[in-house]
Amino acid sequence: MSSIRIAIIGGGPAGLTLARLLQINNISCTVFELDTEAFSRDQGGTVDLHARGGQLALKHAGLTDEFKKYARPEGEVMKLVKFDGRVVFDENMEGNARPEQYADRPEIDRMNLQQLLLQSLKPGTVVWAKKLQFVENSSTDPGRYNLQFEDSREEGFDLVVGADGAWSKVRSYLTDQQPYYSGVTAIELWATHFNKKHQWLSDFVGAGSCFMFAEGRAIQCQKLGNNSIRVYAGVRQPESWLEDCGIDWSEPDTARKELVEQYYADCGDDLKGALLDANDKLVPRKMWMLPVGYRWKSDAGVTLIGDAAHLMTPYAGVGVNLAMVDSLDLATAIIGCDGDGAKIPGAIRAFEDKMLTRAEQFAKRTYKGLIGHFSADGCEEMLERLKGR
Ligand SMILES: Cc1cc2nc3c(=O)[nH]c(=O)nc-3n(C[C@H](O)[C@H](O)[C@H](O)COP(=O)(O)OP(=O)(O)OC[C@H]3O[C@@H](n4cnc5c(N)ncnc54)[C@H](O)[C@@H]3O)c2cc1C
């Protein structure tokens, strides 16, 4: 058993994957998570795990078979619609389906991913209801770190890993850099129990995703494995748009109608219908990002993985995959230290260099996706990518 004391802040995909990879290599760690218990909040929609991304990390974690139980290859099926309603690409149509060998990015509901990772950990690994406020150097134990939580304090860690997402408190130990508004806000609309209440929407979306991209606007509909659909209505608007636009988001039924009338009136009837039909819940989301290629000065015993390190918008669909590969690389670096704390600073430096070089490439691609998707040629650009894949 390793003598290095490791704290992981945040029990999302990054933190839980890292914990699993360490544990199967006999390295103990504790995950501190702000949620009060497992699944105490919605975990989000569906994500596709790439062969060289999330799937690779799960393979090293010995969880491929478990992943296959929940994986939904049919979630990869894509439909693309122009803003005026013309369907320009549809893999649901007979004869259009991709050959099986290309189906290497199965979707998984985020809830199921969370569940399979949590179940793989030793009991007690995750300490719930621990909201980190800040990390600080120990004044009594040089080279070690203390964690201040809202209601308690934990002391004497050799390594603190910030897997605490977009608004990371661990990041604040390393840098003043905060995420900034990406220029896009998405209104997330839910349709639950589609087999009973939303059959039309289910037929329109098809087996996987149905996307529309146009100048300043996008609609992304995604089917989940739990008989529900998420529809994201994205608009390129100023940061204060949610507050200033005159739509009362606390009144979802009127808000959806006003959203459609004011921002999607010229769209095809099916697209408008999708926004109106997904009427079970409405969640407005501003999209934030860290600067492309952002780096911080490496620290001896504090590092970041996942969104905490390189938050991007979802417009290239890579965030979870990067987060899980970060965990794989960091676990490999820690394992390579053989329990010798003196080797940790060098291992962190090398890990961060690799992680941030990779993240920069994907951040550039994601930024291109953000600009491209919300342009007049957004659909054409996506069509070229789909034909090429
Ligand atoms: C609408 C949307 C759609 C997306 N779609 C995709 C997709 O299709 N494919 C894809 O690859 N990615 C997608 N992403 C991105 C993906 O969700 C993230 O990149 C991924 O969740 C990052 O994982 P993480 O573990 O780093 O952070 P998170 O998932 O954010 O997990 C962070 C964890 O830390 C906890 N935490 C936060 N603060 C504290 C604190 N102070 N103390 C203790 N715990 C704390 C949180 O409760 C959470 O459990 C999408 C994102 C959004 C918003």
CSV table of C-alpha atoms and ligand atoms in Angstrom, one decimal:
chain,number,residue,atom,x,y,z
A,1,MET,CA,0.0,0.0,0.0
A,2,SER,CA,1.3,3.4,-0.9
A,3,SER,CA,2.4,5.8,1.8
A,4,ILE,CA,1.4,8.9,-0.3
A,5,ARG,CA,-1.8,10.4,1.1
A,6,ILE,CA,-4.1,11.4,-1.7
A,7,ALA,CA,-7.2,13.6,-1.7
A,8,ILE,CA,-9.4,13.8,-4.8
A,9,ILE,CA,-11.9,16.7,-4.8
A,10,GLY,CA,-15.0,16.0,-6.8
A,11,GLY,CA,-16.8,12.7,-7.6
A,12,GLY,CA,-17.6,13.3,-11.3
A,13,PRO,CA,-16.3,11.1,-14.1
A,14,ALA,CA,-12.7,12.4,-13.7
A,15,GLY,CA,-12.5,11.9,-9.9
A,16,LEU,CA,-14.2,8.5,-9.8
A,17,THR,CA,-12.1,7.2,-12.7
A,18,LEU,CA,-8.9,8.2,-11.0
A,19,ALA,CA,-10.0,6.7,-7.7
A,20,ARG,CA,-10.8,3.4,-9.4
A,21,LEU,CA,-7.5,3.3,-11.3
A,22,LEU,CA,-5.5,4.0,-8.1
A,23,GLN,CA,-7.4,1.5,-6.0
A,24,ILE,CA,-6.9,-1.4,-8.4
A,25,ASN,CA,-3.1,-0.6,-8.1
A,26,ASN,CA,-3.3,-0.7,-4.3
A,27,ILE,CA,-3.0,3.0,-3.9
A,28,SER,CA,-5.5,4.4,-1.4
A,29,CYS,CA,-7.2,7.7,-1.9
A,30,THR,CA,-10.3,9.6,-0.6
A,31,VAL,CA,-12.8,11.4,-2.8
A,32,PHE,CA,-14.5,14.4,-1.2
A,33,GLU,CA,-17.7,15.3,-3.0
A,34,LEU,CA,-20.1,18.1,-2.4
A,35,ASP,CA,-23.3,16.2,-3.2
A,36,THR,CA,-25.0,14.9,-0.1
A,37,GLU,CA,-25.2,11.3,-1.5
A,38,ALA,CA,-25.0,9.4,-4.7
A,39,PHE,CA,-27.5,10.5,-7.3
A,40,SER,CA,-28.9,13.3,-5.1
A,41,ARG,CA,-29.0,15.5,-8.2
A,42,ASP,CA,-29.6,15.0,-11.9
A,43,GLN,CA,-26.3,13.8,-13.5
A,44,GLY,CA,-27.0,15.3,-17.0
A,45,GLY,CA,-27.8,13.7,-20.3
A,46,THR,CA,-25.9,11.3,-22.4
A,47,VAL,CA,-22.3,11.2,-23.4
A,48,ASP,CA,-20.4,9.2,-26.1
A,49,LEU,CA,-17.3,7.4,-24.9
A,50,HIS,CA,-14.5,7.3,-27.5
A,51,ALA,CA,-12.3,4.3,-28.1
A,52,ARG,CA,-9.2,6.3,-27.3
A,53,GLY,CA,-11.0,8.4,-24.6
A,54,GLY,CA,-13.4,7.2,-22.0
A,55,GLN,CA,-13.4,3.6,-23.2
A,56,LEU,CA,-9.6,3.4,-22.9
A,57,ALA,CA,-9.8,4.6,-19.3
A,58,LEU,CA,-12.5,2.1,-18.5
A,59,LYS,CA,-10.5,-0.7,-20.1
A,60,HIS,CA,-7.5,0.1,-17.8
A,61,ALA,CA,-10.0,0.3,-14.9
A,62,GLY,CA,-11.2,-3.2,-15.7
A,63,LEU,CA,-14.7,-1.9,-16.4
A,64,THR,CA,-15.2,-2.7,-20.1
A,65,ASP,CA,-17.7,-5.5,-19.5
A,66,GLU,CA,-19.7,-3.3,-17.1
A,67,PHE,CA,-19.6,-0.5,-19.6
A,68,LYS,CA,-21.0,-2.8,-22.3
A,69,LYS,CA,-24.1,-3.5,-20.1
A,70,TYR,CA,-25.1,0.2,-20.3
A,71,ALA,CA,-23.5,1.3,-23.6
A,72,ARG,CA,-26.0,2.3,-26.3
A,73,PRO,CA,-24.5,2.1,-29.8
A,74,GLU,CA,-27.8,3.1,-31.2
A,75,GLY,CA,-27.3,6.4,-29.5
A,76,GLU,CA,-24.7,7.2,-32.3
A,77,VAL,CA,-27.4,7.4,-34.9
A,78,MET,CA,-27.5,10.9,-36.3
A,79,LYS,CA,-30.1,13.0,-38.0
A,80,LEU,CA,-29.3,16.5,-39.3
A,81,VAL,CA,-32.0,19.1,-40.1
A,82,LYS,CA,-31.7,22.5,-41.7
A,83,PHE,CA,-33.3,25.4,-39.9
A,84,ASP,CA,-36.2,25.4,-42.3
A,85,GLY,CA,-37.0,21.8,-41.5
A,86,ARG,CA,-35.3,20.0,-44.5
A,87,VAL,CA,-33.7,16.8,-43.4
A,88,VAL,CA,-30.2,16.7,-44.9
A,89,PHE,CA,-28.9,13.5,-43.3
A,90,ASP,CA,-30.6,10.7,-41.5
A,91,GLU,CA,-29.1,7.4,-40.4
A,92,ASN,CA,-32.5,6.3,-39.1
A,93,MET,CA,-33.6,5.7,-42.7
A,94,GLU,CA,-33.2,2.2,-44.1
A,95,GLY,CA,-29.9,1.9,-46.0
A,96,ASN,CA,-28.3,4.9,-44.3
A,97,ALA,CA,-27.1,3.2,-41.2
A,98,ARG,CA,-23.3,3.2,-40.7
A,99,PRO,CA,-21.5,-0.2,-40.8
A,100,GLU,CA,-21.0,-1.7,-37.4
A,101,GLN,CA,-17.2,-1.4,-37.5
A,102,TYR,CA,-17.6,2.4,-37.4
A,103,ALA,CA,-19.8,2.3,-34.4
A,104,ASP,CA,-17.0,3.0,-31.9
A,105,ARG,CA,-18.5,5.8,-29.8
A,106,PRO,CA,-21.4,4.3,-28.0
A,107,GLU,CA,-23.5,6.6,-25.8
A,108,ILE,CA,-24.0,6.0,-22.1
A,109,ASP,CA,-26.4,7.9,-19.8
A,110,ARG,CA,-24.3,10.0,-17.4
A,111,MET,CA,-26.3,8.5,-14.5
A,112,ASN,CA,-25.2,5.0,-15.6
A,113,LEU,CA,-21.6,6.0,-16.0
A,114,GLN,CA,-21.6,7.5,-12.5
A,115,GLN,CA,-23.2,4.3,-11.1
A,116,LEU,CA,-20.7,1.9,-12.7
A,117,LEU,CA,-17.8,4.0,-11.4
A,118,LEU,CA,-19.2,4.3,-7.9
A,119,GLN,CA,-20.0,0.6,-7.6
A,120,SER,CA,-16.4,-0.2,-8.6
A,121,LEU,CA,-14.9,1.6,-5.6
A,122,LYS,CA,-14.3,0.3,-2.1
A,123,PRO,CA,-17.0,1.3,0.4
A,124,GLY,CA,-16.2,4.6,2.1
A,125,THR,CA,-14.0,5.9,-0.7
A,126,VAL,CA,-16.3,8.8,-1.4
A,127,VAL,CA,-17.0,11.1,1.5
A,128,TRP,CA,-20.3,12.9,0.7
A,129,ALA,CA,-21.5,16.4,1.6
A,130,LYS,CA,-17.9,17.8,1.6
A,131,LYS,CA,-17.9,21.1,-0.1
A,132,LEU,CA,-14.3,22.3,-0.5
A,133,GLN,CA,-13.7,26.0,0.2
A,134,PHE,CA,-10.0,26.1,-0.3
A,135,VAL,CA,-6.7,24.3,-0.2
A,136,GLU,CA,-3.7,25.6,1.8
A,137,ASN,CA,-0.2,24.6,2.7
A,138,SER,CA,0.2,23.0,6.1
A,139,SER,CA,2.0,25.3,8.5
A,140,THR,CA,3.0,22.5,10.8
A,141,ASP,CA,3.8,19.8,8.2
A,142,PRO,CA,5.9,21.3,5.4
A,143,GLY,CA,5.2,19.9,2.0
A,144,ARG,CA,1.7,18.7,3.0
A,145,TYR,CA,-1.7,20.3,2.2
A,146,ASN,CA,-4.8,21.0,4.3
A,147,LEU,CA,-8.4,21.1,3.0
A,148,GLN,CA,-11.0,23.5,4.3
A,149,PHE,CA,-14.5,22.3,3.8
A,150,GLU,CA,-17.7,24.2,4.6
A,151,ASP,CA,-18.2,22.2,7.8
A,152,SER,CA,-14.9,20.6,8.6
A,153,ARG,CA,-11.2,20.4,7.9
A,154,GLU,CA,-8.9,17.6,6.7
A,155,GLU,CA,-5.1,17.8,7.1
A,156,GLY,CA,-1.9,16.4,5.9
A,157,PHE,CA,-2.3,15.4,2.3
A,158,ASP,CA,0.8,14.8,0.0
A,159,LEU,CA,-1.3,15.2,-3.2
A,160,VAL,CA,-4.5,17.0,-3.8
A,161,VAL,CA,-6.2,16.5,-7.1
A,162,GLY,CA,-8.9,19.0,-8.2
A,163,ALA,CA,-11.6,17.0,-10.1
A,164,ASP,CA,-14.1,19.5,-9.0
A,165,GLY,CA,-15.4,20.7,-12.4
A,166,ALA,CA,-16.0,24.1,-13.9
A,167,TRP,CA,-15.9,26.2,-10.8
A,168,SER,CA,-13.0,24.3,-9.1
A,169,LYS,CA,-11.9,25.5,-5.7
A,170,VAL,CA,-8.7,23.6,-6.1
A,171,ARG,CA,-7.9,25.7,-9.2
A,172,SER,CA,-8.0,28.8,-7.1
A,173,TYR,CA,-5.0,27.4,-5.2
A,174,LEU,CA,-3.0,27.3,-8.4
A,175,THR,CA,-4.2,30.3,-10.4
A,176,ASP,CA,-6.7,33.2,-10.4
A,177,GLN,CA,-8.0,32.2,-13.8
A,178,GLN,CA,-11.8,31.7,-13.8
A,179,PRO,CA,-14.0,30.5,-16.7
A,180,TYR,CA,-15.5,33.1,-19.0
A,181,TYR,CA,-18.8,33.2,-20.8
A,182,SER,CA,-18.4,31.5,-24.2
A,183,GLY,CA,-21.1,33.6,-26.0
A,184,VAL,CA,-23.7,30.9,-26.0
A,185,THR,CA,-26.5,30.1,-23.7
A,186,ALA,CA,-28.5,26.8,-24.0
A,187,ILE,CA,-32.0,26.2,-22.7
A,188,GLU,CA,-32.2,22.6,-21.7
A,189,LEU,CA,-35.7,21.1,-22.2
A,190,TRP,CA,-36.7,17.6,-20.9
A,191,ALA,CA,-39.2,15.1,-22.3
A,192,THR,CA,-39.6,12.2,-19.9
A,193,HIS,CA,-41.5,8.9,-20.4
A,194,PHE,CA,-41.5,9.5,-24.2
A,195,ASN,CA,-43.1,6.1,-24.9
A,196,LYS,CA,-46.2,7.4,-23.0
A,197,LYS,CA,-46.2,11.2,-23.4
A,198,HIS,CA,-43.9,12.2,-26.3
A,199,GLN,CA,-44.2,9.6,-29.0
A,200,TRP,CA,-44.1,12.2,-31.8
A,201,LEU,CA,-40.9,13.7,-30.4
A,202,SER,CA,-39.4,10.3,-30.1
A,203,ASP,CA,-40.2,9.5,-33.8
A,204,PHE,CA,-38.8,12.9,-34.9
A,205,VAL,CA,-35.5,12.5,-33.0
A,206,GLY,CA,-35.0,8.9,-34.1
A,207,ALA,CA,-32.7,6.4,-32.3
A,208,GLY,CA,-29.9,8.8,-31.3
A,209,SER,CA,-29.4,12.5,-31.9
A,210,CYS,CA,-31.1,15.1,-34.1
A,211,PHE,CA,-29.3,18.4,-34.6
A,212,MET,CA,-29.9,21.7,-36.3
A,213,PHE,CA,-27.2,24.4,-36.6
A,214,ALA,CA,-27.8,27.9,-38.0
A,215,GLU,CA,-26.5,31.4,-37.7
A,216,GLY,CA,-26.6,32.3,-34.0
A,217,ARG,CA,-28.9,29.3,-33.1
A,218,ALA,CA,-28.8,25.5,-32.6
A,219,ILE,CA,-31.2,22.8,-31.6
A,220,GLN,CA,-29.8,19.5,-30.3
A,221,CYS,CA,-32.1,16.7,-29.3
A,222,GLN,CA,-30.7,13.6,-27.7
A,223,LYS,CA,-32.4,10.4,-26.7
A,224,LEU,CA,-31.3,8.8,-23.4
A,225,GLY,CA,-31.5,5.2,-22.4
A,226,ASN,CA,-34.0,5.9,-19.6
A,227,ASN,CA,-37.0,6.6,-21.9
A,228,SER,CA,-36.3,10.4,-21.9
A,229,ILE,CA,-35.1,13.0,-24.4
A,230,ARG,CA,-33.1,16.2,-23.8
A,231,VAL,CA,-33.5,19.1,-26.2
A,232,TYR,CA,-31.0,21.9,-26.0
A,233,ALA,CA,-32.0,25.2,-27.6
A,234,GLY,CA,-28.7,27.1,-28.0
A,235,VAL,CA,-28.6,30.8,-28.8
A,236,ARG,CA,-25.6,33.1,-29.3
A,237,GLN,CA,-26.4,36.0,-27.0
A,238,PRO,CA,-24.7,38.3,-24.5
A,239,GLU,CA,-23.9,37.0,-21.0
A,240,SER,CA,-26.8,38.8,-19.5
A,241,TRP,CA,-29.3,37.6,-22.0
A,242,LEU,CA,-31.1,35.2,-19.6
A,243,GLU,CA,-31.7,38.0,-17.2
A,244,ASP,CA,-32.4,40.8,-19.8
A,245,CYS,CA,-34.3,39.1,-22.6
A,246,GLY,CA,-37.7,39.6,-21.0
A,247,ILE,CA,-38.6,35.9,-20.8
A,248,ASP,CA,-39.6,34.7,-17.4
A,249,TRP,CA,-37.7,31.3,-17.1
A,250,SER,CA,-39.5,30.5,-13.9
A,251,GLU,CA,-42.7,30.0,-16.0
A,252,PRO,CA,-41.6,27.2,-18.3
A,253,ASP,CA,-44.7,26.9,-20.5
A,254,THR,CA,-44.8,30.6,-21.5
A,255,ALA,CA,-41.0,30.7,-21.6
A,256,ARG,CA,-40.8,27.9,-24.2
A,257,LYS,CA,-43.5,29.6,-26.4
A,258,GLU,CA,-41.7,33.0,-26.2
A,259,LEU,CA,-38.4,31.4,-26.9
A,260,VAL,CA,-39.8,29.8,-30.1
A,261,GLU,CA,-41.7,33.0,-31.2
A,262,GLN,CA,-38.7,35.3,-30.6
A,263,TYR,CA,-35.7,33.1,-31.7
A,264,TYR,CA,-37.0,30.2,-33.8
A,265,ALA,CA,-40.1,31.6,-35.6
A,266,ASP,CA,-38.6,31.0,-39.1
A,267,CYS,CA,-37.7,27.4,-38.3
A,268,GLY,CA,-39.5,24.3,-39.7
A,269,ASP,CA,-42.6,23.2,-37.8
A,270,ASP,CA,-41.0,20.0,-36.6
A,271,LEU,CA,-38.1,21.9,-35.0
A,272,LYS,CA,-40.5,24.3,-33.3
A,273,GLY,CA,-42.6,21.3,-32.3
A,274,ALA,CA,-39.6,19.7,-30.7
A,275,LEU,CA,-39.0,22.7,-28.5
A,276,LEU,CA,-42.6,23.0,-27.5
A,277,ASP,CA,-43.1,19.2,-26.9
A,278,ALA,CA,-40.2,18.8,-24.5
A,279,ASN,CA,-42.3,20.3,-21.7
A,280,ASP,CA,-41.3,18.3,-18.6
A,281,LYS,CA,-38.6,20.6,-17.3
A,282,LEU,CA,-36.6,23.7,-18.4
A,283,VAL,CA,-33.1,24.4,-17.2
A,284,PRO,CA,-31.3,27.5,-18.6
A,285,ARG,CA,-27.5,27.1,-18.9
A,286,LYS,CA,-24.8,29.6,-19.7
A,287,MET,CA,-21.9,28.0,-21.4
A,288,TRP,CA,-18.5,28.7,-19.9
A,289,MET,CA,-15.0,27.9,-20.9
A,290,LEU,CA,-11.4,28.4,-19.9
A,291,PRO,CA,-9.0,30.1,-22.4
A,292,VAL,CA,-7.8,27.8,-25.1
A,293,GLY,CA,-4.3,26.5,-24.2
A,294,TYR,CA,-4.4,27.9,-20.6
A,295,ARG,CA,-1.7,26.6,-18.3
A,296,TRP,CA,-0.7,27.3,-14.7
A,297,LYS,CA,2.6,27.1,-12.9
A,298,SER,CA,3.0,23.5,-11.8
A,299,ASP,CA,2.9,22.9,-8.0
A,300,ALA,CA,4.6,20.2,-6.0
A,301,GLY,CA,1.5,18.5,-4.7
A,302,VAL,CA,-1.7,20.0,-6.2
A,303,THR,CA,-3.0,19.4,-9.7
A,304,LEU,CA,-6.2,19.4,-11.8
A,305,ILE,CA,-8.0,17.0,-14.1
A,306,GLY,CA,-11.1,17.2,-16.3
A,307,ASP,CA,-13.2,20.4,-16.5
A,308,ALA,CA,-11.3,21.9,-13.6
A,309,ALA,CA,-8.2,21.9,-15.8
A,310,HIS,CA,-9.6,22.7,-19.2
A,311,LEU,CA,-13.3,23.5,-19.2
A,312,MET,CA,-14.7,23.7,-22.8
A,313,THR,CA,-18.1,24.1,-24.3
A,314,PRO,CA,-19.9,20.8,-25.3
A,315,TYR,CA,-19.6,21.6,-29.1
A,316,ALA,CA,-17.1,18.9,-29.9
A,317,GLY,CA,-18.5,16.4,-27.4
A,318,VAL,CA,-15.1,15.6,-25.8
A,319,GLY,CA,-15.2,16.8,-22.2
A,320,VAL,CA,-15.9,13.5,-20.5
A,321,ASN,CA,-13.5,11.7,-22.7
A,322,LEU,CA,-10.7,14.1,-21.9
A,323,ALA,CA,-11.5,14.0,-18.2
A,324,MET,CA,-11.3,10.2,-18.1
A,325,VAL,CA,-8.0,10.1,-20.1
A,326,ASP,CA,-6.6,12.7,-17.7
A,327,SER,CA,-7.4,10.3,-14.9
A,328,LEU,CA,-5.7,7.5,-16.7
A,329,ASP,CA,-2.5,9.5,-17.3
A,330,LEU,CA,-2.4,10.9,-13.7
A,331,ALA,CA,-3.0,7.4,-12.3
A,332,THR,CA,-0.1,6.1,-14.4
A,333,ALA,CA,2.1,9.0,-13.2
A,334,ILE,CA,1.3,8.3,-9.5
A,335,ILE,CA,1.8,4.6,-9.9
A,336,GLY,CA,5.2,5.3,-11.4
A,337,CYS,CA,6.2,7.1,-8.2
A,338,ASP,CA,6.2,3.7,-6.3
A,339,GLY,CA,5.0,5.3,-3.1
A,340,ASP,CA,7.9,7.7,-3.0
A,341,GLY,CA,6.5,11.2,-2.2
A,342,ALA,CA,9.7,12.8,-3.4
A,343,LYS,CA,8.9,11.7,-7.0
A,344,ILE,CA,5.5,13.3,-7.0
A,345,PRO,CA,6.4,16.9,-8.1
A,346,GLY,CA,8.3,15.7,-11.2
A,347,ALA,CA,5.5,13.2,-12.0
A,348,ILE,CA,2.9,16.0,-11.8
A,349,ARG,CA,4.9,18.3,-14.1
A,350,ALA,CA,5.3,15.6,-16.7
A,351,PHE,CA,1.6,14.7,-16.4
A,352,GLU,CA,0.4,18.3,-16.7
A,353,ASP,CA,2.5,18.9,-19.8
A,354,LYS,CA,1.0,15.9,-21.5
A,355,MET,CA,-2.5,16.6,-20.4
A,356,LEU,CA,-2.5,20.3,-21.3
A,357,THR,CA,-0.9,19.7,-24.7
A,358,ARG,CA,-3.7,17.3,-25.5
A,359,ALA,CA,-6.4,19.5,-24.0
A,360,GLU,CA,-5.2,22.5,-26.1
A,361,GLN,CA,-5.7,20.5,-29.4
A,362,PHE,CA,-9.2,19.5,-28.3
A,363,ALA,CA,-10.0,23.0,-27.0
A,364,LYS,CA,-9.1,24.4,-30.5
A,365,ARG,CA,-11.4,21.9,-32.1
A,366,THR,CA,-14.2,22.6,-29.6
A,367,TYR,CA,-13.8,26.4,-30.2
A,368,LYS,CA,-14.0,25.8,-34.0
A,369,GLY,CA,-17.2,23.7,-33.3
A,370,LEU,CA,-18.7,26.6,-31.2
A,371,ILE,CA,-18.1,29.1,-34.0
A,372,GLY,CA,-19.0,26.7,-36.9
A,373,HIS,CA,-22.2,25.3,-35.3
A,374,PHE,CA,-23.6,28.7,-34.7
A,375,SER,CA,-22.9,30.0,-38.2
A,376,ALA,CA,-25.0,30.1,-41.4
A,377,ASP,CA,-23.1,27.1,-42.7
A,378,GLY,CA,-23.4,25.2,-39.5
A,379,CYS,CA,-25.4,22.4,-41.0
A,380,GLU,CA,-23.2,22.0,-44.0
A,381,GLU,CA,-20.1,21.9,-41.9
A,382,MET,CA,-21.6,19.2,-39.7
A,383,LEU,CA,-22.7,17.3,-42.8
A,384,GLU,CA,-19.2,17.3,-44.2
A,385,ARG,CA,-17.9,15.9,-40.8
A,386,LEU,CA,-20.6,13.2,-40.7
A,387,LYS,CA,-19.9,12.1,-44.3
A,388,GLY,CA,-16.2,12.0,-43.5
A,389,ARG,CA,-16.4,9.9,-40.3
B,1,LIG,C1,-25.0,20.4,-21.7
B,1,LIG,C2,-23.7,19.6,-21.7
B,1,LIG,C3,-23.5,18.5,-22.6
B,1,LIG,C4,-22.3,17.8,-22.6
B,1,LIG,N1,-22.2,16.8,-23.5
B,1,LIG,C5,-21.0,16.1,-23.6
B,1,LIG,C6,-20.8,15.0,-24.5
B,1,LIG,O1,-21.7,14.7,-25.2
B,1,LIG,N2,-19.6,14.4,-24.5
B,1,LIG,C7,-18.6,14.7,-23.7
B,1,LIG,O2,-17.5,14.1,-23.7
B,1,LIG,N3,-18.8,15.8,-22.8
B,1,LIG,C8,-19.9,16.4,-22.7
B,1,LIG,N4,-20.1,17.5,-21.8
B,1,LIG,C9,-18.9,17.8,-20.9
B,1,LIG,C10,-18.8,16.9,-19.7
B,1,LIG,O3,-20.1,16.9,-19.1
B,1,LIG,C11,-17.7,17.4,-18.8
B,1,LIG,O4,-16.5,17.6,-19.5
B,1,LIG,C12,-17.4,16.3,-17.7
B,1,LIG,O5,-18.5,16.1,-16.9
B,1,LIG,C13,-16.2,16.7,-16.9
B,1,LIG,O6,-16.1,15.7,-15.8
B,1,LIG,P1,-15.4,16.2,-14.5
B,1,LIG,O7,-15.4,15.0,-13.6
B,1,LIG,O8,-14.1,16.9,-14.8
B,1,LIG,O9,-16.3,17.3,-13.9
B,1,LIG,P2,-17.8,17.3,-13.4
B,1,LIG,O10,-18.6,16.3,-14.2
B,1,LIG,O11,-18.3,18.7,-13.4
B,1,LIG,O12,-17.7,16.7,-11.9
B,1,LIG,C14,-17.2,17.6,-10.9
B,1,LIG,C15,-17.7,17.0,-9.5
B,1,LIG,O13,-17.1,17.8,-8.5
B,1,LIG,C16,-18.1,18.2,-7.6
B,1,LIG,N5,-17.7,19.5,-7.0
B,1,LIG,C17,-17.7,20.7,-7.5
B,1,LIG,N6,-17.3,21.6,-6.7
B,1,LIG,C18,-16.9,21.0,-5.5
B,1,LIG,C19,-16.4,21.4,-4.3
B,1,LIG,N7,-16.2,22.7,-4.0
B,1,LIG,N8,-16.2,20.5,-3.3
B,1,LIG,C20,-16.4,19.2,-3.6
B,1,LIG,N9,-16.9,18.7,-4.7
B,1,LIG,C21,-17.2,19.6,-5.7
B,1,LIG,C22,-19.4,18.2,-8.4
B,1,LIG,O14,-20.5,18.0,-7.5
B,1,LIG,C23,-19.2,17.1,-9.3
B,1,LIG,O15,-19.6,15.8,-8.8
B,1,LIG,C24,-21.3,18.2,-21.7
B,1,LIG,C25,-21.4,19.3,-20.8
B,1,LIG,C26,-22.6,20.0,-20.8
B,1,LIG,C27,-22.8,21.1,-19.9
